[in-house]
Amino acid sequence: MMGRNGILLLIAAAIVVLPLIVKGNAEFSGSDGQAQGVIDEAGYQPWFEPLWEPPSGEIESLLFSLQAALGAGLLGYYVGLRRGRSEVLGEKRDRQQGEVHAGD
Amino acid sequence: MHIMEGYLPPIHALAWTVAAAPFVVAGVRRIGRIVEDHPETKLLLATSGAFAFVLSALKIPSVTGSCSHPTGVGLGAVLFGPNVMAVLGSIVLLFQALLLAHGGITTLGANAFSMAIVGPWVAWSVWRMTSGFGRSVGVFLAAALGNLATYCVTSVQLALAFPDPATGFGGALVKFLSIFAVTQVPLAIVEGILTVVVVNLLAQYSRDELSALAFLRGAK
């Protein structure tokens, strides 16, 4: 199972890295921002401003990292908890089976 | 798929918010029922939200030379049904609108409609329709197509709000799809793969919860 997931993760990583190699000179700007640019070019004036904006790119990346870290933290906690639990249950089952056989 | 703050005319912003609201209300009720009937799945529910939290924070490069991000809503949709993700996805969007100036309060309804409603509904429908194909294929297609659907809806929303002066809605739709759709294809594949990996782990370690949700009854 681990092998299969490992291969899947490698494929995912390859798909992410590939564009950086084959499109080395590209800007890699965000598609959300590009759509915004198209609308700006048409002369549209947004009628509402964000209530608060991260003051710099560093603060923005801090908050994006925080978002990913919170999510990944909970995800890892959950899988670890369940894995540990199923191992304990598995050991208990083995031991009980062992005792049954010992009494034969 | 984030339409930025103030980038939808007020009437559009209002209309999408009104369209999204019933799904979020239904989702809140559904979550209440899940927590009551299957309290053991509460942590898995939170984990489905966490998955959307991680994936929608990751800006990933694409073969078009642009970056975009997955949505992560397919996992919760196939496990808990689509309306649950209307709530969890909206929470993710609200976090990004308030703390990251990514998306917005005025465009929250439209963004929720694409990412938290249409994406999960497409994912869930695909999951239902692929029951003959085996679990991994079904999960992969559900998550990947849900992701693509989200970006198609964003393109439609923007084309409706900003029709091309010469070619109208159709021309604008092609323009916005050309920004989003091709860029999104490899990301949709990545999202599909990552969702399959998580479901593999769940199938191995969380069988109790999955059977409580009748998840294993469907595609095997």
PDB file of N, CA and C in Angstrom, chain B residues 150-194:
ATOM      1  N   THR B 150     -15.124  23.670 -11.267  1.00  0.00           N
ATOM      2  CA  THR B 150     -15.048  24.912 -10.514  1.00  0.00           C
ATOM      3  C   THR B 150     -14.530  26.055 -11.384  1.00  0.00           C
ATOM      4  N   TYR B 151     -13.448  25.765 -12.126  1.00  0.00           N
ATOM      5  CA  TYR B 151     -12.847  26.821 -12.939  1.00  0.00           C
ATOM      6  C   TYR B 151     -13.698  27.172 -14.150  1.00  0.00           C
ATOM      7  N   CYS B 152     -14.466  26.204 -14.663  1.00  0.00           N
ATOM      8  CA  CYS B 152     -15.393  26.517 -15.755  1.00  0.00           C
ATOM      9  C   CYS B 152     -16.499  27.442 -15.256  1.00  0.00           C
ATOM     10  N   VAL B 153     -16.982  27.188 -14.037  1.00  0.00           N
ATOM     11  CA  VAL B 153     -18.031  28.050 -13.485  1.00  0.00           C
ATOM     12  C   VAL B 153     -17.494  29.471 -13.303  1.00  0.00           C
ATOM     13  N   THR B 154     -16.261  29.601 -12.786  1.00  0.00           N
ATOM     14  CA  THR B 154     -15.666  30.931 -12.644  1.00  0.00           C
ATOM     15  C   THR B 154     -15.636  31.649 -13.989  1.00  0.00           C
ATOM     16  N   SER B 155     -15.259  30.914 -15.054  1.00  0.00           N
ATOM     17  CA  SER B 155     -15.208  31.530 -16.388  1.00  0.00           C
ATOM     18  C   SER B 155     -16.590  32.008 -16.816  1.00  0.00           C
ATOM     19  N   VAL B 156     -17.618  31.189 -16.560  1.00  0.00           N
ATOM     20  CA  VAL B 156     -18.988  31.583 -16.909  1.00  0.00           C
ATOM     21  C   VAL B 156     -19.395  32.822 -16.113  1.00  0.00           C
ATOM     22  N   GLN B 157     -19.066  32.827 -14.820  1.00  0.00           N
ATOM     23  CA  GLN B 157     -19.433  33.972 -13.972  1.00  0.00           C
ATOM     24  C   GLN B 157     -18.808  35.261 -14.490  1.00  0.00           C
ATOM     25  N   LEU B 158     -17.523  35.178 -14.848  1.00  0.00           N
ATOM     26  CA  LEU B 158     -16.839  36.384 -15.333  1.00  0.00           C
ATOM     27  C   LEU B 158     -17.362  36.798 -16.707  1.00  0.00           C
ATOM     28  N   ALA B 159     -17.667  35.803 -17.573  1.00  0.00           N
ATOM     29  CA  ALA B 159     -18.171  36.127 -18.911  1.00  0.00           C
ATOM     30  C   ALA B 159     -19.559  36.767 -18.827  1.00  0.00           C
ATOM     31  N   LEU B 160     -20.367  36.317 -17.859  1.00  0.00           N
ATOM     32  CA  LEU B 160     -21.692  36.927 -17.680  1.00  0.00           C
ATOM     33  C   LEU B 160     -21.550  38.375 -17.216  1.00  0.00           C
ATOM     34  N   ALA B 161     -20.580  38.613 -16.347  1.00  0.00           N
ATOM     35  CA  ALA B 161     -20.411  39.964 -15.799  1.00  0.00           C
ATOM     36  C   ALA B 161     -19.694  40.885 -16.778  1.00  0.00           C
ATOM     37  N   PHE B 162     -18.784  40.315 -17.571  1.00  0.00           N
ATOM     38  CA  PHE B 162     -17.979  41.139 -18.478  1.00  0.00           C
ATOM     39  C   PHE B 162     -18.024  40.597 -19.901  1.00  0.00           C
ATOM     40  N   PRO B 163     -19.209  40.633 -20.559  1.00  0.00           N
ATOM     41  CA  PRO B 163     -19.280  40.145 -21.930  1.00  0.00           C
ATOM     42  C   PRO B 163     -18.386  40.993 -22.833  1.00  0.00           C
ATOM     43  N   ASP B 164     -17.810  40.355 -23.825  1.00  0.00           N
ATOM     44  CA  ASP B 164     -16.928  41.067 -24.744  1.00  0.00           C
ATOM     45  C   ASP B 164     -17.756  42.064 -25.555  1.00  0.00           C
ATOM     46  N   PRO B 165     -17.251  43.326 -25.715  1.00  0.00           N
ATOM     47  CA  PRO B 165     -18.035  44.332 -26.446  1.00  0.00           C
ATOM     48  C   PRO B 165     -18.364  43.868 -27.868  1.00  0.00           C
ATOM     49  N   ALA B 166     -17.484  43.120 -28.503  1.00  0.00           N
ATOM     50  CA  ALA B 166     -17.728  42.710 -29.894  1.00  0.00           C
ATOM     51  C   ALA B 166     -18.409  41.344 -29.975  1.00  0.00           C
ATOM     52  N   THR B 167     -17.902  40.377 -29.205  1.00  0.00           N
ATOM     53  CA  THR B 167     -18.372  39.003 -29.384  1.00  0.00           C
ATOM     54  C   THR B 167     -19.313  38.536 -28.274  1.00  0.00           C
ATOM     55  N   GLY B 168     -19.611  39.441 -27.326  1.00  0.00           N
ATOM     56  CA  GLY B 168     -20.610  39.127 -26.299  1.00  0.00           C
ATOM     57  C   GLY B 168     -20.153  38.073 -25.305  1.00  0.00           C
ATOM     58  N   PHE B 169     -21.144  37.358 -24.746  1.00  0.00           N
ATOM     59  CA  PHE B 169     -20.886  36.367 -23.711  1.00  0.00           C
ATOM     60  C   PHE B 169     -19.958  35.259 -24.212  1.00  0.00           C
ATOM     61  N   GLY B 170     -20.238  34.777 -25.442  1.00  0.00           N
ATOM     62  CA  GLY B 170     -19.453  33.656 -25.986  1.00  0.00           C
ATOM     63  C   GLY B 170     -17.979  33.999 -26.106  1.00  0.00           C
ATOM     64  N   GLY B 171     -17.690  35.175 -26.641  1.00  0.00           N
ATOM     65  CA  GLY B 171     -16.303  35.592 -26.803  1.00  0.00           C
ATOM     66  C   GLY B 171     -15.602  35.729 -25.466  1.00  0.00           C
ATOM     67  N   ALA B 172     -16.310  36.308 -24.493  1.00  0.00           N
ATOM     68  CA  ALA B 172     -15.723  36.487 -23.163  1.00  0.00           C
ATOM     69  C   ALA B 172     -15.488  35.136 -22.499  1.00  0.00           C
ATOM     70  N   LEU B 173     -16.422  34.213 -22.712  1.00  0.00           N
ATOM     71  CA  LEU B 173     -16.284  32.880 -22.098  1.00  0.00           C
ATOM     72  C   LEU B 173     -15.030  32.184 -22.630  1.00  0.00           C
ATOM     73  N   VAL B 174     -14.819  32.267 -23.951  1.00  0.00           N
ATOM     74  CA  VAL B 174     -13.632  31.663 -24.542  1.00  0.00           C
ATOM     75  C   VAL B 174     -12.370  32.294 -23.943  1.00  0.00           C
ATOM     76  N   LYS B 175     -12.421  33.619 -23.774  1.00  0.00           N
ATOM     77  CA  LYS B 175     -11.269  34.355 -23.241  1.00  0.00           C
ATOM     78  C   LYS B 175     -10.933  33.883 -21.812  1.00  0.00           C
ATOM     79  N   PHE B 176     -11.953  33.811 -20.965  1.00  0.00           N
ATOM     80  CA  PHE B 176     -11.703  33.418 -19.573  1.00  0.00           C
ATOM     81  C   PHE B 176     -11.358  31.931 -19.461  1.00  0.00           C
ATOM     82  N   LEU B 177     -12.022  31.110 -20.298  1.00  0.00           N
ATOM     83  CA  LEU B 177     -11.679  29.681 -20.280  1.00  0.00           C
ATOM     84  C   LEU B 177     -10.232  29.478 -20.712  1.00  0.00           C
ATOM     85  N   SER B 178      -9.763  30.321 -21.660  1.00  0.00           N
ATOM     86  CA  SER B 178      -8.386  30.150 -22.127  1.00  0.00           C
ATOM     87  C   SER B 178      -7.394  30.491 -21.020  1.00  0.00           C
ATOM     88  N   ILE B 179      -7.795  31.350 -20.088  1.00  0.00           N
ATOM     89  CA  ILE B 179      -6.916  31.649 -18.946  1.00  0.00           C
ATOM     90  C   ILE B 179      -6.941  30.488 -17.952  1.00  0.00           C
ATOM     91  N   PHE B 180      -8.151  29.977 -17.673  1.00  0.00           N
ATOM     92  CA  PHE B 180      -8.290  29.029 -16.566  1.00  0.00           C
ATOM     93  C   PHE B 180      -8.184  27.565 -16.974  1.00  0.00           C
ATOM     94  N   ALA B 181      -8.875  27.191 -18.064  1.00  0.00           N
ATOM     95  CA  ALA B 181      -9.134  25.758 -18.281  1.00  0.00           C
ATOM     96  C   ALA B 181      -7.866  24.952 -18.545  1.00  0.00           C
ATOM     97  N   VAL B 182      -7.038  25.384 -19.512  1.00  0.00           N
ATOM     98  CA  VAL B 182      -5.868  24.579 -19.866  1.00  0.00           C
ATOM     99  C   VAL B 182      -4.886  24.542 -18.697  1.00  0.00           C
ATOM    100  N   THR B 183      -4.678  25.710 -18.079  1.00  0.00           N
ATOM    101  CA  THR B 183      -3.807  25.783 -16.901  1.00  0.00           C
ATOM    102  C   THR B 183      -4.244  24.770 -15.855  1.00  0.00           C
ATOM    103  N   GLN B 184      -5.564  24.588 -15.759  1.00  0.00           N
ATOM    104  CA  GLN B 184      -6.104  23.793 -14.670  1.00  0.00           C
ATOM    105  C   GLN B 184      -5.965  22.289 -14.887  1.00  0.00           C
ATOM    106  N   VAL B 185      -5.808  21.842 -16.151  1.00  0.00           N
ATOM    107  CA  VAL B 185      -5.831  20.393 -16.414  1.00  0.00           C
ATOM    108  C   VAL B 185      -4.789  19.625 -15.593  1.00  0.00           C
ATOM    109  N   PRO B 186      -3.476  20.014 -15.649  1.00  0.00           N
ATOM    110  CA  PRO B 186      -2.519  19.249 -14.836  1.00  0.00           C
ATOM    111  C   PRO B 186      -2.807  19.340 -13.339  1.00  0.00           C
ATOM    112  N   LEU B 187      -3.330  20.493 -12.902  1.00  0.00           N
ATOM    113  CA  LEU B 187      -3.647  20.641 -11.477  1.00  0.00           C
ATOM    114  C   LEU B 187      -4.800  19.737 -11.067  1.00  0.00           C
ATOM    115  N   ALA B 188      -5.752  19.582 -11.987  1.00  0.00           N
ATOM    116  CA  ALA B 188      -6.878  18.693 -11.701  1.00  0.00           C
ATOM    117  C   ALA B 188      -6.369  17.262 -11.547  1.00  0.00           C
ATOM    118  N   ILE B 189      -5.381  16.897 -12.390  1.00  0.00           N
ATOM    119  CA  ILE B 189      -4.806  15.546 -12.294  1.00  0.00           C
ATOM    120  C   ILE B 189      -4.090  15.380 -10.952  1.00  0.00           C
ATOM    121  N   VAL B 190      -3.320  16.413 -10.554  1.00  0.00           N
ATOM    122  CA  VAL B 190      -2.623  16.357  -9.262  1.00  0.00           C
ATOM    123  C   VAL B 190      -3.635  16.231  -8.118  1.00  0.00           C
ATOM    124  N   GLU B 191      -4.700  17.015  -8.187  1.00  0.00           N
ATOM    125  CA  GLU B 191      -5.713  16.941  -7.132  1.00  0.00           C
ATOM    126  C   GLU B 191      -6.353  15.552  -7.099  1.00  0.00           C
ATOM    127  N   GLY B 192      -6.619  14.992  -8.276  1.00  0.00           N
ATOM    128  CA  GLY B 192      -7.181  13.644  -8.328  1.00  0.00           C
ATOM    129  C   GLY B 192      -6.257  12.639  -7.659  1.00  0.00           C
ATOM    130  N   ILE B 193      -4.958  12.727  -7.969  1.00  0.00           N
ATOM    131  CA  ILE B 193      -3.988  11.776  -7.409  1.00  0.00           C
ATOM    132  C   ILE B 193      -3.913  11.922  -5.888  1.00  0.00           C
ATOM    133  N   LEU B 194      -3.810  13.169  -5.402  1.00  0.00           N
ATOM    134  CA  LEU B 194      -3.672  13.371  -3.954  1.00  0.00           C
ATOM    135  C   LEU B 194      -4.920  12.891  -3.214  1.00  0.00           C
TER     136      LEU B 194
END
